[in-house]
Coordinates of C-alpha atoms in Angstrom, one line a residue:
M134 CA 86.9 187.8 182.3
Q135 CA 89.5 190.3 183.3
A136 CA 91.1 190.0 186.8
M137 CA 92.3 193.2 188.5
K138 CA 95.7 192.6 190.1
T139 CA 97.8 194.2 192.8
I140 CA 101.3 192.7 193.2
F141 CA 103.1 192.3 196.5
K142 CA 106.6 190.9 197.0
V143 CA 106.8 188.8 200.2
F144 CA 110.1 187.6 201.7
V145 CA 109.6 183.9 202.8
V146 CA 112.2 181.9 204.7
F147 CA 112.4 178.1 204.3
C148 CA 114.6 176.4 206.9
L149 CA 116.0 173.0 206.3
S150 CA 117.4 171.3 209.5
F151 CA 119.6 168.3 209.8
T152 CA 120.7 166.1 212.6
G153 CA 123.8 167.1 214.6
S154 CA 125.1 170.7 214.9
F155 CA 124.9 171.5 211.2
F156 CA 122.2 173.9 210.3
M157 CA 121.5 175.5 206.9
S158 CA 118.8 177.8 205.8
S159 CA 117.9 178.8 202.3
C160 CA 115.7 181.7 201.4
R161 CA 113.7 182.7 198.3
D162 CA 111.2 185.3 197.3
K163 CA 107.6 184.5 196.6
V164 CA 105.4 187.1 194.8
F165 CA 101.7 187.3 195.7
E166 CA 99.1 189.3 193.9
Q167 CA 95.7 190.5 195.0
I168 CA 93.1 189.6 192.3
S169 CA 89.5 190.7 192.0
Y170 CA 87.3 188.8 189.5
E171 CA 83.7 187.9 188.8
A172 CA 82.7 184.4 190.1
N173 CA 79.8 182.2 190.7
V174 CA 79.3 182.4 194.5
P175 CA 77.0 179.6 196.0
V176 CA 73.7 180.3 197.7
Y177 CA 73.0 177.8 200.4
M178 CA 69.9 176.2 202.0
D179 CA 70.7 174.6 205.3
F180 CA 70.1 170.9 205.6
A181 CA 67.3 171.2 208.2
T182 CA 65.3 173.6 206.1
F183 CA 66.0 171.6 202.9
R184 CA 64.8 168.3 204.4
A185 CA 61.6 169.8 205.8
A186 CA 60.6 171.5 202.6
V187 CA 58.4 168.9 200.9
K188 CA 54.8 170.2 201.2
R189 CA 51.7 171.0 199.3
E190 CA 51.1 174.5 198.1
A191 CA 48.4 176.3 196.1
P192 CA 48.5 175.8 192.3
R193 CA 51.2 177.8 190.6
E194 CA 51.5 179.0 187.1
L195 CA 54.0 177.2 184.8
I196 CA 57.2 179.3 184.6
Q197 CA 60.0 176.9 183.7
P198 CA 58.5 173.5 183.0
G199 CA 60.6 170.4 182.7
K200 CA 59.7 166.8 182.4
I201 CA 56.2 165.3 182.5
Y202 CA 54.6 162.2 184.0
Y203 CA 51.1 160.8 183.7
Y204 CA 49.4 158.6 186.3
N205 CA 45.8 157.8 187.0
N206 CA 44.3 160.7 185.1
I207 CA 46.7 163.1 186.7
L208 CA 49.5 164.9 184.9
F209 CA 52.6 165.8 186.9
I210 CA 54.7 168.6 185.4
N211 CA 58.1 169.3 186.8
E212 CA 58.9 173.0 187.6
I213 CA 62.7 172.8 187.2
Q214 CA 64.4 172.8 190.6
Q215 CA 61.2 173.8 192.4
G216 CA 58.8 170.9 192.5
V217 CA 55.8 169.4 190.7
H218 CA 52.6 170.9 189.3
V219 CA 49.6 168.6 189.8
I220 CA 47.1 168.7 186.9
D221 CA 43.7 167.0 186.9
N222 CA 43.6 165.6 183.4
S223 CA 40.4 163.7 183.6
N224 CA 39.2 165.8 180.7
P225 CA 42.2 166.6 178.5
A226 CA 40.2 169.3 176.8
S227 CA 39.9 171.2 180.1
P228 CA 42.8 170.3 182.4
V229 CA 42.7 171.8 185.9
N230 CA 45.8 172.9 187.8
I231 CA 44.9 171.7 191.3
A232 CA 48.1 171.9 193.4
F233 CA 51.8 172.2 193.6
I234 CA 54.1 169.9 195.5
E235 CA 57.2 171.8 196.6
I236 CA 60.3 169.6 196.2
P237 CA 63.5 171.6 196.2
G238 CA 65.9 170.6 193.5
N239 CA 63.5 168.3 191.7
I240 CA 63.9 167.2 188.1
D241 CA 62.7 163.6 187.8
I242 CA 59.8 161.7 189.2
A243 CA 58.3 158.2 188.9
I244 CA 55.1 156.8 190.5
R245 CA 54.4 153.3 191.7
G246 CA 51.1 152.6 193.4
N247 CA 50.4 155.8 195.4
I248 CA 54.0 156.6 196.0
L249 CA 55.8 159.4 194.1
Y250 CA 59.6 159.0 193.9
A251 CA 61.4 162.2 193.3
D252 CA 65.0 163.5 193.3
S253 CA 65.5 166.5 195.6
Y254 CA 69.0 167.8 195.0
I255 CA 71.2 165.1 196.7
D256 CA 68.3 163.1 198.2
L257 CA 65.8 160.6 196.9
V258 CA 62.3 161.2 198.4
A259 CA 59.2 159.0 198.6
I260 CA 55.9 160.9 198.8
D261 CA 52.5 159.4 199.5
I262 CA 50.0 160.9 197.0
T263 CA 47.0 158.8 197.9
N264 CA 45.4 162.2 198.1
P265 CA 47.4 164.4 195.7
L266 CA 46.1 167.4 197.6
Q267 CA 47.7 166.1 200.8
P268 CA 51.1 164.7 199.9
V269 CA 53.0 163.2 202.7
E270 CA 56.8 162.4 202.7
V271 CA 57.1 158.8 203.9
S272 CA 60.8 158.0 203.2
R273 CA 64.1 159.6 202.2
I274 CA 67.6 158.4 201.2
E275 CA 70.0 161.1 202.1
G276 CA 72.9 161.6 199.8
A277 CA 71.5 159.3 197.1
F278 CA 72.8 161.6 194.4
P279 CA 75.9 163.3 195.9
K280 CA 77.1 166.8 195.0
V281 CA 74.2 167.7 192.7
L282 CA 74.4 171.4 191.8
P283 CA 72.2 173.7 189.9
A284 CA 73.3 175.1 186.6
M285 CA 75.6 178.1 186.7
E286 CA 77.1 180.6 184.3
A287 CA 79.9 178.7 182.6
A288 CA 81.9 181.8 181.8
Y289 CA 82.7 182.4 185.5
P290 CA 84.7 180.2 188.0
V291 CA 83.2 179.0 191.3
Y292 CA 84.2 180.7 194.5
G293 CA 83.7 179.6 198.1
L294 CA 82.0 176.2 197.6
D295 CA 81.6 174.4 200.9
F296 CA 79.3 171.4 201.0
S297 CA 79.2 171.5 204.8
K298 CA 77.1 174.7 204.7
G299 CA 74.1 173.0 203.2
I300 CA 72.6 172.5 199.8
V301 CA 73.6 174.8 196.9
V302 CA 70.3 176.1 195.6
G303 CA 71.6 178.7 193.3
W304 CA 74.4 181.1 192.4
E305 CA 75.1 184.8 192.7
K306 CA 77.6 186.5 190.3
K307 CA 79.8 188.6 192.5
V308 CA 83.2 190.3 192.4
V309 CA 85.5 188.5 194.8
T310 CA 89.0 189.4 195.9
E311 CA 91.7 187.1 197.1
M312 CA 95.5 186.9 197.6
I313 CA 97.2 184.2 195.5
E314 CA 100.7 183.4 194.4
K315 CA 101.6 185.2 191.2
D316 CA 100.8 183.4 188.0
S317 CA 98.9 180.6 189.8
F318 CA 95.5 182.1 189.0
S319 CA 93.5 180.0 186.6
R320 CA 90.1 178.5 186.6
R321 CA 91.2 176.4 189.5
N322 CA 87.9 176.9 191.2
Q323 CA 85.9 175.8 188.2
I324 CA 84.4 172.5 189.1
C325 CA 82.7 169.7 187.3
Y326 CA 79.2 169.3 188.7
D327 CA 76.7 166.5 188.2
F328 CA 73.0 166.3 187.7
V329 CA 70.2 163.9 188.2
G330 CA 68.9 165.5 185.0
A331 CA 68.7 169.2 185.2
P332 CA 68.0 170.1 181.6
S333 CA 67.0 173.5 180.3
L334 CA 64.3 173.4 177.6
G335 CA 66.6 175.2 175.2
S336 CA 69.6 172.8 175.6
S337 CA 68.9 167.9 178.2
E338 CA 62.2 157.7 180.0
V339 CA 60.3 155.8 180.8
G340 CA 57.4 153.8 179.4
L341 CA 54.3 152.3 180.9
V342 CA 55.3 149.3 183.0
G343 CA 52.0 147.8 184.1
R344 CA 49.0 149.9 185.4
A345 CA 50.5 150.1 188.9
N346 CA 53.1 152.5 187.5
G347 CA 52.7 155.8 185.5
T348 CA 54.0 156.9 182.2
A349 CA 56.7 159.4 181.5
G350 CA 58.3 160.9 178.4
S351 CA 61.5 160.1 176.6
M352 CA 63.6 162.5 178.6
A353 CA 63.3 160.8 182.0
R354 CA 66.2 159.4 184.1
F355 CA 64.0 157.4 186.4
T356 CA 62.1 154.2 185.6
L357 CA 60.3 151.6 187.8
I358 CA 60.3 147.9 187.1
G359 CA 58.9 145.5 189.7
N360 CA 60.3 146.3 193.1
Y361 CA 63.1 148.5 191.8
L362 CA 63.7 152.1 190.8
Y363 CA 66.5 152.6 188.2
A364 CA 68.0 156.1 188.0
A365 CA 70.6 157.3 185.4
H366 CA 72.9 159.5 187.3
N367 CA 75.9 161.0 185.5
T368 CA 78.2 158.0 184.6
A369 CA 76.3 155.5 186.8
L370 CA 73.1 153.5 186.8
K371 CA 71.7 153.4 190.3
V372 CA 69.4 150.7 191.6
F373 CA 67.0 151.4 194.5
D374 CA 65.2 148.6 196.2
L375 CA 61.5 149.3 197.0
T376 CA 60.6 145.8 198.3
S377 CA 59.8 147.3 201.7
A378 CA 58.0 150.3 200.3
P379 CA 57.5 153.0 201.3
E380 CA 61.0 152.4 202.8
M381 CA 63.8 152.5 200.2
S382 CA 67.4 151.3 200.1
L383 CA 70.2 151.7 197.6
G384 CA 70.5 148.3 196.0
G385 CA 73.6 148.8 193.9
E386 CA 75.3 150.8 191.2
V387 CA 76.6 150.1 187.7
Q388 CA 79.4 152.2 186.3
L389 CA 78.7 153.1 182.7
E390 CA 82.0 154.9 181.7
R391 CA 80.0 157.4 179.8
V392 CA 77.4 160.1 180.7
A393 CA 73.8 158.7 180.8
E394 CA 71.0 161.1 179.9
T395 CA 67.8 159.0 179.6
I396 CA 66.4 155.6 180.4
Y397 CA 63.7 153.6 178.7
P398 CA 62.5 150.1 179.7
F399 CA 61.4 147.5 177.1
E400 CA 60.8 143.8 177.4
G401 CA 63.0 143.2 180.5
R402 CA 65.8 145.5 179.3
L403 CA 66.9 149.1 179.9
F404 CA 67.8 151.3 177.0
L405 CA 70.1 154.1 178.1
G406 CA 70.6 157.2 176.0
T407 CA 74.1 158.5 176.7
T408 CA 76.1 161.3 175.2
T409 CA 78.1 158.8 173.1
G410 CA 75.7 156.0 172.3
M411 CA 72.8 153.8 173.2
L412 CA 73.5 151.2 175.9
V413 CA 71.4 148.1 176.5
Y414 CA 71.3 146.3 179.8
S415 CA 69.5 143.1 180.8
L416 CA 67.4 142.8 184.0
E417 CA 67.6 139.1 184.4
Q418 CA 69.1 139.9 187.8
P419 CA 67.1 143.1 188.7
T420 CA 69.7 144.2 191.4
T421 CA 72.6 143.9 189.0
P422 CA 71.7 145.0 185.4
K423 CA 74.0 143.3 182.9
F424 CA 75.5 144.9 179.9
V425 CA 74.2 143.5 176.6
S426 CA 75.3 145.8 173.8
V427 CA 76.0 149.4 172.7
F428 CA 75.4 151.4 169.6
E429 CA 78.0 154.1 169.3
H430 CA 77.4 157.6 167.9
I431 CA 79.0 161.0 167.9
T432 CA 78.9 163.0 171.1
S433 CA 75.4 164.3 171.3
C434 CA 72.3 164.7 173.5
D435 CA 70.5 161.4 173.1
P436 CA 67.0 160.3 174.2
V437 CA 65.7 156.9 173.0
V438 CA 62.4 155.0 172.7
V439 CA 61.7 151.5 171.5
S440 CA 58.9 149.9 169.6
G441 CA 59.0 146.3 168.3
Q442 CA 62.3 145.6 166.6
Y443 CA 63.3 149.2 166.3
A444 CA 64.8 151.8 168.5
Y445 CA 64.4 155.5 167.7
V446 CA 67.2 157.9 168.8
T447 CA 67.3 161.7 168.4
L448 CA 70.7 163.4 168.3
R449 CA 70.8 167.2 168.7
S450 CA 73.1 170.1 168.9
G451 CA 73.0 172.5 171.9
N452 CA 75.1 174.1 174.6
N453 CA 75.6 170.9 176.6
C454 CA 75.8 168.5 173.7
N455 CA 79.1 169.4 171.9
N456 CA 77.6 168.4 168.6
L457 CA 76.4 170.1 165.4
V458 CA 74.3 167.1 164.1
N459 CA 70.5 167.2 164.4
Q460 CA 68.9 163.9 163.3
L461 CA 66.7 160.9 164.0
D462 CA 68.4 157.5 163.9
V463 CA 66.4 154.4 163.4
L464 CA 68.2 151.3 164.8
D465 CA 67.4 147.7 164.1
I466 CA 67.5 145.8 167.4
S467 CA 66.1 142.5 166.2
S468 CA 69.5 141.1 167.3
I469 CA 69.8 142.8 170.6
E470 CA 73.5 142.0 171.0
H471 CA 74.2 143.7 167.6
P472 CA 72.1 146.8 167.1
F473 CA 72.8 148.6 163.8
L474 CA 71.8 151.8 162.1
M475 CA 69.1 151.4 159.4
K476 CA 68.7 155.1 158.4
S477 CA 69.2 158.6 159.7
Y478 CA 66.8 161.5 159.0
P479 CA 67.8 165.2 159.4
F480 CA 65.8 167.4 161.8
F481 CA 66.0 171.0 163.1
N482 CA 66.8 170.3 166.8
P483 CA 65.1 167.1 167.9
H484 CA 64.5 166.5 171.6
G485 CA 62.0 164.0 173.1
L486 CA 60.0 161.5 171.1
G487 CA 57.2 159.0 171.6
V488 CA 55.6 156.0 169.8
D489 CA 52.2 154.5 169.7
G490 CA 51.3 151.8 167.2
S491 CA 52.4 153.1 163.8
L492 CA 52.8 156.7 165.0
L493 CA 56.1 158.4 165.8
F494 CA 56.0 161.8 167.6
V495 CA 59.1 163.9 167.4
C496 CA 59.7 167.1 169.4
D497 CA 61.8 169.2 167.1
G498 CA 62.6 172.1 169.4
D499 CA 61.7 175.5 168.0
A500 CA 60.6 173.8 164.8
G501 CA 57.6 172.4 166.7
L502 CA 55.9 169.0 166.9
K503 CA 56.1 166.5 164.0
I504 CA 54.1 163.3 163.6
F505 CA 55.0 160.5 161.2
D506 CA 53.8 157.1 160.1
K507 CA 56.7 154.9 161.0
T508 CA 55.4 151.7 159.4
D509 CA 58.3 151.7 156.9
P510 CA 61.5 152.7 158.8
M511 CA 63.2 153.4 155.5
T512 CA 60.7 156.0 154.3
I513 CA 59.6 157.8 157.5
H514 CA 60.4 161.2 156.0
L515 CA 57.9 160.6 153.2
H516 CA 55.0 160.0 155.6
Q517 CA 54.7 163.1 157.8
L518 CA 51.1 163.2 159.0
A519 CA 51.2 166.6 160.8
H520 CA 53.4 169.5 161.7
F521 CA 52.5 171.9 164.5
D522 CA 55.0 174.7 164.1
G523 CA 55.3 178.1 165.8
I524 CA 55.7 176.3 169.2
N525 CA 58.6 175.0 171.2
S526 CA 58.4 171.2 171.8
Y527 CA 60.5 169.4 174.4
D528 CA 58.9 166.0 175.3
V529 CA 55.7 164.0 174.8
I530 CA 53.6 161.3 176.3
P531 CA 51.1 159.6 173.9
H532 CA 48.4 157.8 175.8
D533 CA 45.0 156.4 174.7
G534 CA 44.7 158.8 171.7
V535 CA 45.8 161.9 173.7
L536 CA 49.2 163.4 173.1
M537 CA 50.5 165.4 176.1
M538 CA 53.4 167.7 175.0
I539 CA 55.5 170.0 177.1
G540 CA 57.7 172.8 175.8
S541 CA 59.0 176.2 176.9
D542 CA 55.7 177.6 175.8
G543 CA 53.6 175.4 178.0
L544 CA 51.6 172.2 178.0
Y545 CA 49.7 171.3 174.8
Q546 CA 47.3 168.3 174.4
Y547 CA 46.3 166.9 171.0
D548 CA 43.6 164.3 170.0
Y549 CA 45.3 161.8 167.6
T550 CA 42.5 159.2 167.4
D551 CA 42.0 160.3 163.8
V552 CA 45.4 160.6 162.2
T553 CA 44.0 162.4 159.3
N554 CA 42.6 165.1 161.6
L555 CA 44.9 165.7 164.5
R556 CA 43.6 168.6 166.6
L557 CA 44.5 170.7 169.6
L558 CA 42.5 170.0 172.7
S559 CA 43.9 172.4 175.2
K560 CA 46.9 174.5 176.3
I561 CA 48.2 175.6 179.7
P562 CA 50.6 178.4 178.8
V563 CA 53.9 179.3 180.5
V564 CA 53.8 182.7 182.3
K565 CA 57.0 184.7 181.9
P566 CA 58.0 186.3 185.2
Q567 CA 58.1 190.0 185.3
P568 CA 61.6 191.5 185.1

């Protein structure tokens, strides 16, 4: 980025006064320069409009799908930062797109009973979906996830950010001009911004917890256990109390000292995938999760799922991951206080993953979907059952013999009841917007 500069010399007087009749002044020159440069300029939505925006709309086509969630024969597909597609999946061979719930800034959801919990930029929203065609907002915690910003072009600094103006819903790349002191210009306006999980499918869950809750994939940052919603938010684990549902309250917060990306519940514990390792927390006291152990790894994007005495962790490279390793790690967690690595397997660019019985499903990015028999954790690579290539795969939900897989190409569903004959049931494609 080249800044255009015009230099001005300004004579500035600094006066230092002292008690009594003595007075001294000292003067020095300050040089200012007018600089023009390209910057990310925020686009705002005022708070009133933002907090009145949750509503049902006609079905939309998939354009930029994100995470997926399955509940009561309905598949919910996040449209990144826009809301949620509602898909009637009673017949996986013929899914029907029936509605769209507009939720500005949405990335993650979780469902308990007939209440859908969703992040909406800085807020947490509860939506009654007793009738998915008539969603009704019933509760909101304002500022639950402070200063959440959409992705921006990293090559350009931020200019004019003012949180009092409303929610930042996007960015415009503009040439801006300002007067600054000479040699003071730097990326001083470049800010560190946080997400509740705003991944892109080319770069960054939850399991079934009783039939009252739904099922999500391995990339989720929300999970529901009992009367609590747990949310991985940047370097914190947030606890929301749902005892008085649909009313919600912030029940507490655990500082993790590392960036959490995913969350997976298993047998009274939370397994957190972070950029530098897998964290395990106990829920003996649901309001105050207690640290149990950590498995450290190199800095990497890191979802995790658990089955029996093993945890499965994918590490991948990517723009946000600061890592060149692409692999699957199998961890032995039989001693939960001391998890250790059993074996690593190389992959192309692994993202989400899922388990069901002896089956392991791995989304390998542009290398497609890969399915393995994981019975022997030391020889998983020798037991690949299927490989669906030529597609982009991001995350999966295996459920009752049907695999729901989302990727940048769309939603794919497979029948895996016969592992010797896995077959495609249906596809809802992504529609690329016209330029």
